[in-house]
CSV table of C-alpha atoms in Angstrom, one decimal:
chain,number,residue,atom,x,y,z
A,209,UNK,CA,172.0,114.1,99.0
A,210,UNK,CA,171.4,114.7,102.7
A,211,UNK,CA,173.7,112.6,104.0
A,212,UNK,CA,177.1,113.7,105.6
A,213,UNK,CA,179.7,111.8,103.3
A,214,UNK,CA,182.6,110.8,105.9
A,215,UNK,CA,184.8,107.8,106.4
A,216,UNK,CA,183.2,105.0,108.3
A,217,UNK,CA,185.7,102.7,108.9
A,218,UNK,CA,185.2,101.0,111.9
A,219,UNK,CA,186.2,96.9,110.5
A,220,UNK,CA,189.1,95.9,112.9
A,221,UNK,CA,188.3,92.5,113.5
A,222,UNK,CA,185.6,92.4,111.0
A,223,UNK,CA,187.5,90.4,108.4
A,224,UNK,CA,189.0,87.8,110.8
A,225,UNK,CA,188.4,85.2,107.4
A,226,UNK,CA,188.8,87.3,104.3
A,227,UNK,CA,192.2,86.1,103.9
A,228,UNK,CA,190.8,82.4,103.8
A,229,UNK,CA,188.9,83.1,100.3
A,230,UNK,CA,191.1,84.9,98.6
A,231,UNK,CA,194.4,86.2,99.5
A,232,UNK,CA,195.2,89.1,97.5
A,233,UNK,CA,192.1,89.4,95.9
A,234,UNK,CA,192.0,87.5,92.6
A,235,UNK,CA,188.1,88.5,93.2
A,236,UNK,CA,186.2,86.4,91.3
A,237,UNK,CA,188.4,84.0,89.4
A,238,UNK,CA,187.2,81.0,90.9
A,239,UNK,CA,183.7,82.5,92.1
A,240,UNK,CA,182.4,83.6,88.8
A,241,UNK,CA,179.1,82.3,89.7
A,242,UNK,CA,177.6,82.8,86.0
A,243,UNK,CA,175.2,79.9,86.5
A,244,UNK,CA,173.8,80.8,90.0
A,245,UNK,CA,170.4,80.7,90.9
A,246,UNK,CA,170.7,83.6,93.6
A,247,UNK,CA,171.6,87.3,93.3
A,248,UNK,CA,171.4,89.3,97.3
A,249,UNK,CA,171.8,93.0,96.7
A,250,UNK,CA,172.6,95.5,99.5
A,251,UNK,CA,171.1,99.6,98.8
A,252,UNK,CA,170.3,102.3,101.1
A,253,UNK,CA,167.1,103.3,101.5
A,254,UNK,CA,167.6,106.4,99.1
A,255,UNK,CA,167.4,103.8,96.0
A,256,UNK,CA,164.3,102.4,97.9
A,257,UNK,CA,162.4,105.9,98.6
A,258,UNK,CA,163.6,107.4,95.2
A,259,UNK,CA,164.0,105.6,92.2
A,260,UNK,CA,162.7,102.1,93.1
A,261,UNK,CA,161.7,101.9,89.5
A,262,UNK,CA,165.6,101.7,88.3
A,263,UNK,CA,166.6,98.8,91.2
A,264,UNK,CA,163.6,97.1,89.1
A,265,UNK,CA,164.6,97.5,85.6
A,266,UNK,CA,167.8,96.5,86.4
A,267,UNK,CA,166.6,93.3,87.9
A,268,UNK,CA,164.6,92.9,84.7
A,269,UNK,CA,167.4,93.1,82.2
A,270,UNK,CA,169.5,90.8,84.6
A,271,UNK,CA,166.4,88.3,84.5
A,272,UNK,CA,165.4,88.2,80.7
A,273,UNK,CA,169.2,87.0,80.3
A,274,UNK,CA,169.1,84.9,83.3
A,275,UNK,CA,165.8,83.3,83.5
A,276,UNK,CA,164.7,81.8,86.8
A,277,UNK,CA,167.2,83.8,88.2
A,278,UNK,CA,165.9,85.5,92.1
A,279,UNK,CA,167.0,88.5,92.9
A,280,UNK,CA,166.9,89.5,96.7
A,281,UNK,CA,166.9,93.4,98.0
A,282,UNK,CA,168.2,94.5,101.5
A,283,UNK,CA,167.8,98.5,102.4
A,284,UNK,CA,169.8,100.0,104.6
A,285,UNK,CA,169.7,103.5,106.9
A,286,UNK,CA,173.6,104.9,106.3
A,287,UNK,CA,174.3,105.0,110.3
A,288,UNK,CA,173.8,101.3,110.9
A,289,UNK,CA,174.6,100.2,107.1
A,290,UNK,CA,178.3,99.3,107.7
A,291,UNK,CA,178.2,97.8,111.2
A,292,UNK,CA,175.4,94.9,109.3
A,293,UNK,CA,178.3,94.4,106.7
A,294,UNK,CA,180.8,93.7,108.7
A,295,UNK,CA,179.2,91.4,110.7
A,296,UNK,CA,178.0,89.7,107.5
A,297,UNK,CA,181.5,89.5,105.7
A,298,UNK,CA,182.9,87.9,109.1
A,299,UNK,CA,180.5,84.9,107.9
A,300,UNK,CA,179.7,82.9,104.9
A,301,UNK,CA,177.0,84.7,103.8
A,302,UNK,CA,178.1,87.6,102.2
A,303,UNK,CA,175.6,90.0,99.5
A,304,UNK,CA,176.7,89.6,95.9
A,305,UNK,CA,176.2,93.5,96.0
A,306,UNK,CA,176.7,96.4,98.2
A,307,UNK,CA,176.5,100.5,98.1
A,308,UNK,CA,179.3,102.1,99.6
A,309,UNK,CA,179.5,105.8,100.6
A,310,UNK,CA,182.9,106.8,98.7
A,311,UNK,CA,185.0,107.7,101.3
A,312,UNK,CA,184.1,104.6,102.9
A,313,UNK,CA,185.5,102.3,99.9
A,314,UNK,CA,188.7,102.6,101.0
A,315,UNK,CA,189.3,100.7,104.1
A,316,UNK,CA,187.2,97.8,102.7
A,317,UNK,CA,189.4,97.9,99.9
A,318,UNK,CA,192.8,97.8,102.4
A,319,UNK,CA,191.2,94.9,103.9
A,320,UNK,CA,190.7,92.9,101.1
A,321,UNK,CA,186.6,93.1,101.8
A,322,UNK,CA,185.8,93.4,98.0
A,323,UNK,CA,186.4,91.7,94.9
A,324,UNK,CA,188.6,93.1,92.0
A,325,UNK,CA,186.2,94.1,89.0
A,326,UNK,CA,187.2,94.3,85.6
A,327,UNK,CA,186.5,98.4,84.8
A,328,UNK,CA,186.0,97.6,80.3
A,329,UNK,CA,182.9,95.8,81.7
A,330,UNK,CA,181.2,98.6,82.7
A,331,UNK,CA,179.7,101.8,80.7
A,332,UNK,CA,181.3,104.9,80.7
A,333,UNK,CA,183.9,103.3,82.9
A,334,UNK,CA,186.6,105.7,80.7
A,335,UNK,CA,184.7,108.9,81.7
A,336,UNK,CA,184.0,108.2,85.3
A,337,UNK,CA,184.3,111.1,87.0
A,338,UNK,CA,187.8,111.3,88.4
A,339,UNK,CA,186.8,111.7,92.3
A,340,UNK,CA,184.6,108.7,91.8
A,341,UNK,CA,187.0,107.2,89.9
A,342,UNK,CA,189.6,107.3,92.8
A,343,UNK,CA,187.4,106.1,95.7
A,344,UNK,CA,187.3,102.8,93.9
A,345,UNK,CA,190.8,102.2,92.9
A,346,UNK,CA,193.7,100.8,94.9
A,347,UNK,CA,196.5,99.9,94.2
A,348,UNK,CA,196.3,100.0,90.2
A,349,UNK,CA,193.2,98.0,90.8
A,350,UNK,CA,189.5,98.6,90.8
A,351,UNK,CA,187.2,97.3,93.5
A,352,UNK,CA,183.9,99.3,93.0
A,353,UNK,CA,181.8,101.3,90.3
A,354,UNK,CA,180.8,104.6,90.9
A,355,UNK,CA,176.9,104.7,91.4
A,356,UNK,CA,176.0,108.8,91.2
A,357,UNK,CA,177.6,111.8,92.5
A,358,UNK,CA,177.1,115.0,94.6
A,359,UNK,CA,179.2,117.8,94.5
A,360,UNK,CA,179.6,121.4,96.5
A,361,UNK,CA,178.5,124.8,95.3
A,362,UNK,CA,178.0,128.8,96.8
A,363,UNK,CA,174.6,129.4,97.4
A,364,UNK,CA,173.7,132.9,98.8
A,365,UNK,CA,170.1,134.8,99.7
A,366,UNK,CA,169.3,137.2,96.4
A,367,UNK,CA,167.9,139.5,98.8
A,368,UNK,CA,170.8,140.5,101.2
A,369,UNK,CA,173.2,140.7,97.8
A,370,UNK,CA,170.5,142.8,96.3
A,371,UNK,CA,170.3,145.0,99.5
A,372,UNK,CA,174.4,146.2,98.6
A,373,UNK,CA,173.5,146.5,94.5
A,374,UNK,CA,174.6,143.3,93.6
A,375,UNK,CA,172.1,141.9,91.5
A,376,UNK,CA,174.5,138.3,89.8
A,377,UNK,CA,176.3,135.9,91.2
A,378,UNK,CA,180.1,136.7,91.1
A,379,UNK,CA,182.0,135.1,88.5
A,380,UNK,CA,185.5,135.4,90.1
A,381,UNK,CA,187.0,135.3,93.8
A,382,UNK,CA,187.0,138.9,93.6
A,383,UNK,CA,183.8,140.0,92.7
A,384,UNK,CA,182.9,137.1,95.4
A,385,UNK,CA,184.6,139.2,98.7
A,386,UNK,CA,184.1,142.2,97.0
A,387,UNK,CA,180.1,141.9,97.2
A,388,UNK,CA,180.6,139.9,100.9
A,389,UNK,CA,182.9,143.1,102.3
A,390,UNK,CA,180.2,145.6,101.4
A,391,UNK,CA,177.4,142.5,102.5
A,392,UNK,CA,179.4,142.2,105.8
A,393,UNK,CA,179.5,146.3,106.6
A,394,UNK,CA,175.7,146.7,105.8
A,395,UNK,CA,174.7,144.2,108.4
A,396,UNK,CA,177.5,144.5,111.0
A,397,UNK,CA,179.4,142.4,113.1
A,398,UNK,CA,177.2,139.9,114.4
A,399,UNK,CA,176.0,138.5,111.0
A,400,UNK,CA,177.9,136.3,109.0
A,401,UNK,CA,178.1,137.9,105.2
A,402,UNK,CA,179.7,133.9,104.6
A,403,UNK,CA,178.7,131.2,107.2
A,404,UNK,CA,182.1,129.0,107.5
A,405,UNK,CA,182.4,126.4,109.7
A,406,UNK,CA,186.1,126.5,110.8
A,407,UNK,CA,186.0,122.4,111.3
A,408,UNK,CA,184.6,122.0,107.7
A,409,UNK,CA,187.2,120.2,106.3
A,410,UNK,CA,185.5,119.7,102.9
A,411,UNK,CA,185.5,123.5,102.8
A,412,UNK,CA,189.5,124.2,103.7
A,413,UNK,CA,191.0,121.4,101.9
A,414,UNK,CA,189.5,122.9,98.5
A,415,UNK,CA,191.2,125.9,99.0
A,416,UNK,CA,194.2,123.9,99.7
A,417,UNK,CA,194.1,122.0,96.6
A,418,UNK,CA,192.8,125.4,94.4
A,419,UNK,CA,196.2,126.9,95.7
A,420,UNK,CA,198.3,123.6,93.9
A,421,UNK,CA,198.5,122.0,97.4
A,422,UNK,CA,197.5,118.8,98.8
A,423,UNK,CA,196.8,117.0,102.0
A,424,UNK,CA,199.2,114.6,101.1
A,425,UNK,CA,200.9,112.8,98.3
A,426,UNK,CA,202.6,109.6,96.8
A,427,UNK,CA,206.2,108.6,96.1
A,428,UNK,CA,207.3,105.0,95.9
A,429,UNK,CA,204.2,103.6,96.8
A,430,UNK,CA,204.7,105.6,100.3
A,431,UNK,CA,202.2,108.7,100.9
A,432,UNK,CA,203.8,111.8,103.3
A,433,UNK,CA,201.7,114.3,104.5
A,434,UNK,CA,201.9,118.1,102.7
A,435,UNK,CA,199.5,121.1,104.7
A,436,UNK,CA,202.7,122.5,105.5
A,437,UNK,CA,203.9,123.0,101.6
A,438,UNK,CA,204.1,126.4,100.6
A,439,UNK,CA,201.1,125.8,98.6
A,440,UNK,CA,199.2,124.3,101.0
A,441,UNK,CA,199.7,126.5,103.6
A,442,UNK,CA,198.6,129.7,101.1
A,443,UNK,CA,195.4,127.9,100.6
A,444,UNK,CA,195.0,127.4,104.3
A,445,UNK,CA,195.7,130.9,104.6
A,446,UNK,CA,193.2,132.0,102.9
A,447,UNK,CA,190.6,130.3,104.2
A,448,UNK,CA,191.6,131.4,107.5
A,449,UNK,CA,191.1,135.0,106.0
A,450,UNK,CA,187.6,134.4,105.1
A,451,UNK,CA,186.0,132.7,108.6
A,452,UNK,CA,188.1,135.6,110.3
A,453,UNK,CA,186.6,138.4,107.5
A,454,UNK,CA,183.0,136.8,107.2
A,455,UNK,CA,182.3,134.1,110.1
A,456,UNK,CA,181.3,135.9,113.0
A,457,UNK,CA,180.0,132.2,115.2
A,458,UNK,CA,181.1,129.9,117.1
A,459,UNK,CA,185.1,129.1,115.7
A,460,UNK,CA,184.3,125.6,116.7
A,461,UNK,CA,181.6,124.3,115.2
A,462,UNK,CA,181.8,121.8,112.3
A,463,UNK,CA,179.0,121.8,109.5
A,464,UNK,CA,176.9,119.0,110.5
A,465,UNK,CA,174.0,121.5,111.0
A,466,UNK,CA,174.9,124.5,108.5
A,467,UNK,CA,171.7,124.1,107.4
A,468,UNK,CA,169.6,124.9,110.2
A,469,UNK,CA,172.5,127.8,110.9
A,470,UNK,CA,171.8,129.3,107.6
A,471,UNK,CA,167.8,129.1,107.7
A,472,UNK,CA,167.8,131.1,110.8
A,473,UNK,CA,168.7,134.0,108.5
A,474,UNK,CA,172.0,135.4,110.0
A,475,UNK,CA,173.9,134.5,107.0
A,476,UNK,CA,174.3,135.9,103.2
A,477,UNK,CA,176.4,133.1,101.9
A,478,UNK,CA,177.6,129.2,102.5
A,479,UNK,CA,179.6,126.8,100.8
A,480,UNK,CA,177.8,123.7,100.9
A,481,UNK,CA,176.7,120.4,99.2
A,482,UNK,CA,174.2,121.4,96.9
A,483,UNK,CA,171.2,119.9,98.6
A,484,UNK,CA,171.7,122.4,101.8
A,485,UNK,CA,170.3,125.7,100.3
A,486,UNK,CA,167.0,123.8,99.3
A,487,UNK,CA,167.1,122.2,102.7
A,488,UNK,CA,167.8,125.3,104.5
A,489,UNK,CA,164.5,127.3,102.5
A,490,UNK,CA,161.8,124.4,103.6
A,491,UNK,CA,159.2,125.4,105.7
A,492,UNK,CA,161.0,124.2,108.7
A,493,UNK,CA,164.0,125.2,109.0
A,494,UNK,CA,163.3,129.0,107.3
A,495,UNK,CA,162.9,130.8,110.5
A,496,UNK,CA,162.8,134.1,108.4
A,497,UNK,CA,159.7,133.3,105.8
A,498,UNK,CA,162.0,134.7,103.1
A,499,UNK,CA,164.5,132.3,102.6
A,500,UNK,CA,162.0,130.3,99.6
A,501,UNK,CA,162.4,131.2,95.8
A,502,UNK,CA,165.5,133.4,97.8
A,503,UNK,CA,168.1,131.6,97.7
A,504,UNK,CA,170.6,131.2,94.6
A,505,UNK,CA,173.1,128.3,93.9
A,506,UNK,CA,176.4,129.5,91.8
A,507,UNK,CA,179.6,127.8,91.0
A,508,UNK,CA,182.2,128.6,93.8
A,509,UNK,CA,184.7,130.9,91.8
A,510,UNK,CA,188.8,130.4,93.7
A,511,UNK,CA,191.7,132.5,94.8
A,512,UNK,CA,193.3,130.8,91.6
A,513,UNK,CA,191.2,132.3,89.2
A,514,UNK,CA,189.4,128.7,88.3
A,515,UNK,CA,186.7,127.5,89.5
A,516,UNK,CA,187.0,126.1,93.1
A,517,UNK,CA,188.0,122.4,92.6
A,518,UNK,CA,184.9,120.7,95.1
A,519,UNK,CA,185.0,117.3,97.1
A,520,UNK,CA,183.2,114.8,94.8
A,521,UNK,CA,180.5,112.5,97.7
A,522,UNK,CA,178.7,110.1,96.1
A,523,UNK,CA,177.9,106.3,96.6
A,524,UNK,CA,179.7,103.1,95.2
A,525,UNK,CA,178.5,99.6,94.2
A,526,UNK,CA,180.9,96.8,95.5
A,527,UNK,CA,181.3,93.3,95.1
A,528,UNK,CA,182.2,91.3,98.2
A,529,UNK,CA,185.0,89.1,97.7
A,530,UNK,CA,182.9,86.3,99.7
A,531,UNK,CA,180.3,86.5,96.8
A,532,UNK,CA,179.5,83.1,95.2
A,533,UNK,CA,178.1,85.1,91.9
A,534,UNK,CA,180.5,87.8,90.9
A,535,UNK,CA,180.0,87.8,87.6
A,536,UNK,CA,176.2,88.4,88.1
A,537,UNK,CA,176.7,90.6,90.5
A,538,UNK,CA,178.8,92.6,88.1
A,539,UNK,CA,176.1,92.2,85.4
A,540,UNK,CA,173.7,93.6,88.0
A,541,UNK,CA,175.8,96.7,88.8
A,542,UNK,CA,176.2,97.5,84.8
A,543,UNK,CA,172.2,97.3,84.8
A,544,UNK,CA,171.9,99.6,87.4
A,545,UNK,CA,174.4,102.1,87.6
A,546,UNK,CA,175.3,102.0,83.5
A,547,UNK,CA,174.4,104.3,80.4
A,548,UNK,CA,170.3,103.6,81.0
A,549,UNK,CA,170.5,104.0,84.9
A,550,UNK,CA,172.4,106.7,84.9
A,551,UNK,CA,170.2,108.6,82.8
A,552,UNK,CA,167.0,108.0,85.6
A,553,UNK,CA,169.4,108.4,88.6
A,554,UNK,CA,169.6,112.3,86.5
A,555,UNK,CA,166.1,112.3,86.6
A,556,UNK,CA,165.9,112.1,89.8
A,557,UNK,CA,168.2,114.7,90.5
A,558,UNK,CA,171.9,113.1,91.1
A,559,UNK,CA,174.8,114.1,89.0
A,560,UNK,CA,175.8,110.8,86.8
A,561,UNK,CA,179.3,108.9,87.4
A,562,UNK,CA,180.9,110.3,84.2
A,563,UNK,CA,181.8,112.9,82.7
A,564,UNK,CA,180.3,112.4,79.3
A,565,UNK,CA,177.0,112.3,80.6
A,566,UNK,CA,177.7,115.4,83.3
A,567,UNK,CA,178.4,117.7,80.1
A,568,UNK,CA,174.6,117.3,79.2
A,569,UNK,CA,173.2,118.9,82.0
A,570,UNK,CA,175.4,122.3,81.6
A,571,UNK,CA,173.1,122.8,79.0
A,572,UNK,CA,170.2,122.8,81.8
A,573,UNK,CA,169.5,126.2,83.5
A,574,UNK,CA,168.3,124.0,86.6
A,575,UNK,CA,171.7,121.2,86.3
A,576,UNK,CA,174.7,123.7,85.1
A,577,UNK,CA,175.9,125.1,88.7
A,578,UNK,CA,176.3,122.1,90.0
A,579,UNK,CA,177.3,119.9,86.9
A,580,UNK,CA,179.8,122.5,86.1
A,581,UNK,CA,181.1,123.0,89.6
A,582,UNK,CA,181.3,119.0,89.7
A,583,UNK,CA,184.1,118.8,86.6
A,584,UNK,CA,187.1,120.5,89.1
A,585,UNK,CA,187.1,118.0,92.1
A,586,UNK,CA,189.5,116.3,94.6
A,587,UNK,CA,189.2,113.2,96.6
A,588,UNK,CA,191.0,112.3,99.9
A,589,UNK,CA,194.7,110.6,99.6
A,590,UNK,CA,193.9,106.9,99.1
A,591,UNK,CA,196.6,105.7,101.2
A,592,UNK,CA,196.2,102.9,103.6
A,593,UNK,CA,195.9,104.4,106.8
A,594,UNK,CA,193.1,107.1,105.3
A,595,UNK,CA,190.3,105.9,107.3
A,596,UNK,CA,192.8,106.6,110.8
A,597,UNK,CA,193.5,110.0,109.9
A,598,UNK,CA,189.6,111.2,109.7
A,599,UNK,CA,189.4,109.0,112.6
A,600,UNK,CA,191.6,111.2,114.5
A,601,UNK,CA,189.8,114.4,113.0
A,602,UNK,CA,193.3,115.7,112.6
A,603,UNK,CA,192.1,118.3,109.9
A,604,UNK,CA,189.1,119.1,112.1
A,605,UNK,CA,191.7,119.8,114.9
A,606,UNK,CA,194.2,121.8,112.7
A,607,UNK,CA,191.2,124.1,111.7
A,608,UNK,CA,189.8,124.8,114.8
A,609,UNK,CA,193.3,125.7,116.0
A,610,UNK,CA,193.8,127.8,113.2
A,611,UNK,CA,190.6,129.4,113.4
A,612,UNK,CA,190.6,130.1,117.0
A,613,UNK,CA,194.2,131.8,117.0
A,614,UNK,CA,195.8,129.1,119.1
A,615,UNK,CA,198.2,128.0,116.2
A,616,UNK,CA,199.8,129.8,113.2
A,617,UNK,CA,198.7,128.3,109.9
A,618,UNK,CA,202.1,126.8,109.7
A,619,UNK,CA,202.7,125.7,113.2
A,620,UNK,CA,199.4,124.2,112.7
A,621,UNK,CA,199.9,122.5,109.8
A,622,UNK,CA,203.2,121.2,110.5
A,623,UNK,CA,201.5,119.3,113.6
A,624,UNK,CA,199.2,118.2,111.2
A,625,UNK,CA,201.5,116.5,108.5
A,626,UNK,CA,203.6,114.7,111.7
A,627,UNK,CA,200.2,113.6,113.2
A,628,UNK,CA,199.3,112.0,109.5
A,629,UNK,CA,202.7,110.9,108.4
A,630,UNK,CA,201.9,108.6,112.1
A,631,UNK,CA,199.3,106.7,109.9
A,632,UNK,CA,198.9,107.4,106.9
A,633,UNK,CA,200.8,104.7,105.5
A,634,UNK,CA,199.2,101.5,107.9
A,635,UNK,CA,197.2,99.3,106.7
């Protein structure tokens, strides 16, 4: 999945009518639309370049129950997907269908953007994977269905581990630093035996949440920020102990070109989303020669002695509340993204939206590592004022301070949980 999950929500002002057509969202109680004649569906261009065959089955079974019915198709590029839907759901015209990025559900939902969906109408929707399974609920409510998922995993070069007599991946966090410490005093100082962005947020917060923390949490239907627990703060310790043991770059950088960092071969190790090491060994960006057939994907073991719990990304399938054919639309979205699409989207290489369907592909030499790092996962607060704190980049900020030695862990975390508790909880 080479796209860089974050929170894109930019909709001030975009939903200037919303509250015209449906208050609260009773979704599609009076906009059903069972008999229309119309269906406009919104993808991104991955459904278009890689599995155009499943957007056309779907349409299929939609049409053999629906004759006559004409489906339209609109594919999107991810950077200017969101700024065409919100100028789109400021008019009458809204798609019956759209695919969300998952951290992006959540400000659409705040703002009352998509229609509620009934969850028993959709397969699987009792094993969706809990990540997934978050970004589309609000409020006791669910607003989306989870289309396929992506999850993180350790991926490091055979060769260098090889080079200090370590021949497997590590199946616990100590047998992880163990093999980086003698990794790291083999090749010296100025190679990074793990390459960890300090502003990888992704990265930090799973240590946070393997340690029994959280970046925040609900009571009373109010959220409060919580990096500065005690278990929070161990995690964040920790990971501070690795880019200070292992991470011998730039203490600023984010991981928006890891990638290209690692296939310049001054690396051992990253912890990534699972396309990166495949990315980082094509002709292209391997500026060693050595990096293909080299490199080795493993499930990232944790300080707790579990496996590392990993951000769940992934893309959702909404219904916009200013649809005039919900109920279509929702029969469309069970053809695509249920029990028979989920088994191409697998085909294709995505992990599926639930869980039942994830256990099959531990069985797979070529799924396991990242179907089995995908069943321990976390997903960001879903509070109200979500999309402002990523706005701010207040965990980027709190991680480059503690990575550079400009704050304590806890100094810097206690700035962080006053800087969230701000917004956290405005809509």
């Amino acid at each position: 999945m080479k796209r860089k999950l974050t929170a894109a929500i930019g909709i001030a002002g975009m939903m200037v009518s919303i509250a015209a057509c449906g208050g609260e969202g009773d979704g599609g109680s009076d906009k059903g639309g069972a008999d229309a004649k119309e269906l406009t569906v919104w993808l991104t261009v991955d459904a278009q370049n890689n599995w155009p065959e499943l957007v056309k089955a779907a349409d299929a079974a939609v049409q053999k129950k629906h004759p006559g019915l004409k489906i339209n198709h609109e594919y999107y590029g991810w950077p200017d997907k969101n700024a065409k839907l919100d100028a789109v759901l400021a008019t009458d015209k809204a798609p019956d269908v759209v695919e969300m990025g998952n951290t992006e559900m959540l400000g659409y939902m705040v703002k009352g953007a998509f229609a509620p969906l009934d969850p028993a109408k959709f397969d699987n929707s009792d094993a969706w994977l809990d990540g997934l399974k978050a970004s589309v609920t609000y409020e006791d409510k669910t607003y989306g269905v989870p289309y396929y998922a992506g999850g993180r995993v350790a991926n490091w070069r055979k060769d260098v581990a090889a080079s200090v007599g370590v021949k497997t991946p590590p199946k616990t966090y100590q047998e992880l630093t163990d093999a980086l410490d003698r990794i790291q005093r083999k090749q010296g100082d100025k190679f990074n035996a793990w390459y960890q962005p300090t502003r990888d947020w992704y990265a930090a917060m799973s240590f946070v949440y393997d340690a029994g923390g959280a970046i925040a949490t609900e009571s009373g239907g109010q959220w409060k920020a919580s990096l500065s627990s005690p278990e929070s703060v161990k995690g964040l310790k920790e990971f501070k102990n690795v880019v200070e043991k292992y991470m011998h770059g730039d203490k600023t950088k984010d991981e928006s070109d890891r990638y290209i960092v690692y296939g310049q071969g001054k690396s051992a190790m990253i912890f990534a989303a699972a396309w990166e090491g495949a990315t980082a060994e094509d002709p292209k960006n391997d500026k060693t020669g050595k990096l293909k057939g080299n490199l080795e994907n493993f499930v990232m073991p944790g300080p707790s002695g579990k496996n590392m719990p990993v951000f769940l990304g992934g893309s959702d399938l909404a219904v916009p509340v200013k649809s005039d054919a919900q109920d279509l639309a929702a029969e469309w979205i069970n053809a695509f993204a249920g029990s028979s699409g989920q088994k191409g989207l697998m085909a294709k290489g995505n992990l599926p939206n639930n869980k039942t369907d994830l256990a099959t592909l531990k069985n797979d030499p070529k799924t396991a590592v990242p179907a089995i790092a995908a069943e321990s996962n976390w997903f960001v607060p879903m509070a109200p004022g979500w999309g402002q704190v990523e706005k701010a980049q207040i965990l980027q900020t709190m991680l480059q301070n503690i990575g550079t030695g400009k704050k304590s862990v806890e100094a810097a975390a206690k700035e962080a949980d006053a800087a969230i508790d701000k917004v956290i909880n405005t809509k």
